[in-house]
Amino acid sequence: MSDSDAPGPAPEGGERPVVLAADDDTDVLELVTFRLERSGYTVLQAHDGEEAWALAREVKPDLAVLDVMMPKLDGFELTRRIRADEATRRIPIILLTARAQDPDVQEGFDAGADDYLRKPFSPQELRSRVQAILGRR
Amino acid sequence: MPAVALAVLVIAALNLALAGLIAGHRWRARRRARRHDRLVGRLRRPALEFLADDETTDPPQLDRQELKVFAELLAGYGRVLRGPDRARIVAFAEAEGIVDEQLRRLRSLRAWRRATAAFALGDVGAPGTAPALVARLDDRSPDVRAAACRSLGHLGSVDTVDAVVTAGVSGRVPGAIARLALLDIGPAALTRLLALCEHERPEVRAAAVQLVGLLGDPAVVDAIVGHLADPAAAVRAATAAALGRLGASQERDALVGALADRIPTVRTAAATALGEIGGRRASDALVPMAREDGFEPARAAAEALAHLDPDVVRALAERPGAGPHLREAAGRVAL
C-alpha cells in the first residue's frame, strides 16, 4: 500500500469511522469507496439524494461525501436537510462536484457544507480532507 | 408444383434463414455482453488497485480481450480523476498502444468510429492527442466534432482554447458544448480568452467576453469593462451580462450608462446585471426603465428590481402608471 492511501487514525475504541458516499456516477462512487476503505474507513454507498438522506438519518455517519447533481434530491438540498435535522446536523459534509464555478461553491458553503472538492478530483486530496475534518472532531 | 407455391416456399425459407441469422446475431451479441460484464466485474478491483498503488508500475498480465476491458475501466475512472492517478492512466494507455489505436480510429471512414475514438481519447486524457482532436473540430460529422470538443475540455490544454472558441462561434460545435469544454479547461483558459476579447470578429469577442464572465474571476473586470463601448451590440450585451455575473459593483455607473444604449438587448443585459449588483443608483435607474422602456428591457428592469427589493416593486406596482411589467414582477413576488 502506498503512503498516500495509508489508513487514517482510528478513533478511540478502534472502530473504523463511517463515511457516507453519495453519487449517481458509479465510477466516482467506486473510486471514493475503494480509496476510503483502503484508508481505513467504512463506506456506505448511496446512488441518489433520497437514499443518502435515508442512510444519513438511519446510520448517522461520521462524515458525508456528497455529489451536488444527484437524482431525486440534489446535494445542496440534501446538505440543507442534514443541517436542519437535529439528529444529523453535526455530520461534516464534503461536496464533490463538477459544478465548479464560484457561485456554486458559495452556494455549497451557504447550504452548510464543510468543504468542497471539484471534479475531476484527486483521491489523495479527498482522503486528506476527510482525515483533516475527522481529525478536528 | 405451381410456380406461385414454389415462390411462397422460397420466400418462407428465406424468411426462416433471415430469422435464424438475426437470432444467431442476437445470441452472439448477448454472449459478448455477458462476457464483457463478467470481465468488468472481475477486473474492476484490479483496475482500482492499479490506480491506487503508487509503487506498482506494471498492470496485471491480461489477454487482448481483458486488456480492452481493463482500459475501458481505467478510461471511465480517468474521466473523473486528476493528478497522479490520471497520469498513471495516460502512461498505461500509451504503453499498451491504446492511444495509438484510438488515433488510428480517429481517421476511420465510419463517423461513429471516429466519434467513439474522439470520446475515448478525452477519457484517457493524453495531452499529446490534442492536435488530432483539434483537427476533428472540422470533421464532416457533427457527432465527431462534438466529441472532439468535449474531449479537448477534458485534456485541459490552454493551447486549444482558440480552436474551441472558434468552433463554438462558427456553429461547427453547439455553443453549450464549447462553453462546457472551456469551463473544463478552467481558469488557465482566461489569458487566452482575454486575448480573444480583442479579436477582429465581433462574434468571437462576444463569445470570449461571455466565457470570461462564466469563468467567474472578478480580477478580470478591468480587462472587459471597456467592451461596454464596443461597436458591436452583441459584445456590449455580453459584457454587461459578464459584469453582472462577476458582481462588478465598481462598474455600477458604467452599467447604469448602458441602460441608455440604443440597442434593446444591451439595455436588457445591463438591467439584469444591475439586478445582480444592486445599489441605490441601480434601483433609481431601473424604475423608469421598468415603466417606460420596450417589452424586453422593461421586463428585465422590473425583474431586476424585484430581485433587489421585492417591497419596492410591490409598492411601485400599486401606483398609477406602473405598467404591466412592474405589476407582473409584483405578482411573481407575491407568489
Short mmCIF file of C-alpha atoms in Angstrom, two decimals, chain A residues 1 4-11 15-17 36-41 127 130-131 134:
data_model
loop_
_atom_site.label_atom_id
_atom_site.label_comp_id
_atom_site.label_asym_id
_atom_site.label_seq_id
_atom_site.Cartn_x
_atom_site.Cartn_y
_atom_site.Cartn_z
CA MET A 1 0.00 0.00 0.00
CA SER A 4 -0.99 8.20 0.17
CA ASP A 5 -3.53 5.52 0.98
CA ALA A 6 -2.31 4.73 4.46
CA PRO A 7 -5.18 4.31 6.93
CA GLY A 8 -6.22 7.39 8.83
CA PRO A 9 -6.05 7.49 12.60
CA ALA A 10 -8.67 5.23 14.12
CA PRO A 11 -10.83 6.87 16.76
CA GLU A 15 -13.79 1.46 15.38
CA ARG A 16 -13.49 2.43 11.74
CA PRO A 17 -15.07 5.83 11.04
CA LEU A 36 -11.57 5.49 1.60
CA GLU A 37 -11.98 1.82 2.55
CA ARG A 38 -8.30 1.32 1.77
CA SER A 39 -7.55 4.23 4.05
CA GLY A 40 -9.36 2.62 6.97
CA TYR A 41 -12.90 3.93 6.70
CA ARG A 127 -8.55 11.43 1.68
CA VAL A 130 -11.63 13.58 5.09
CA GLN A 131 -8.81 12.96 7.51
CA LEU A 134 -12.39 13.90 11.18
#
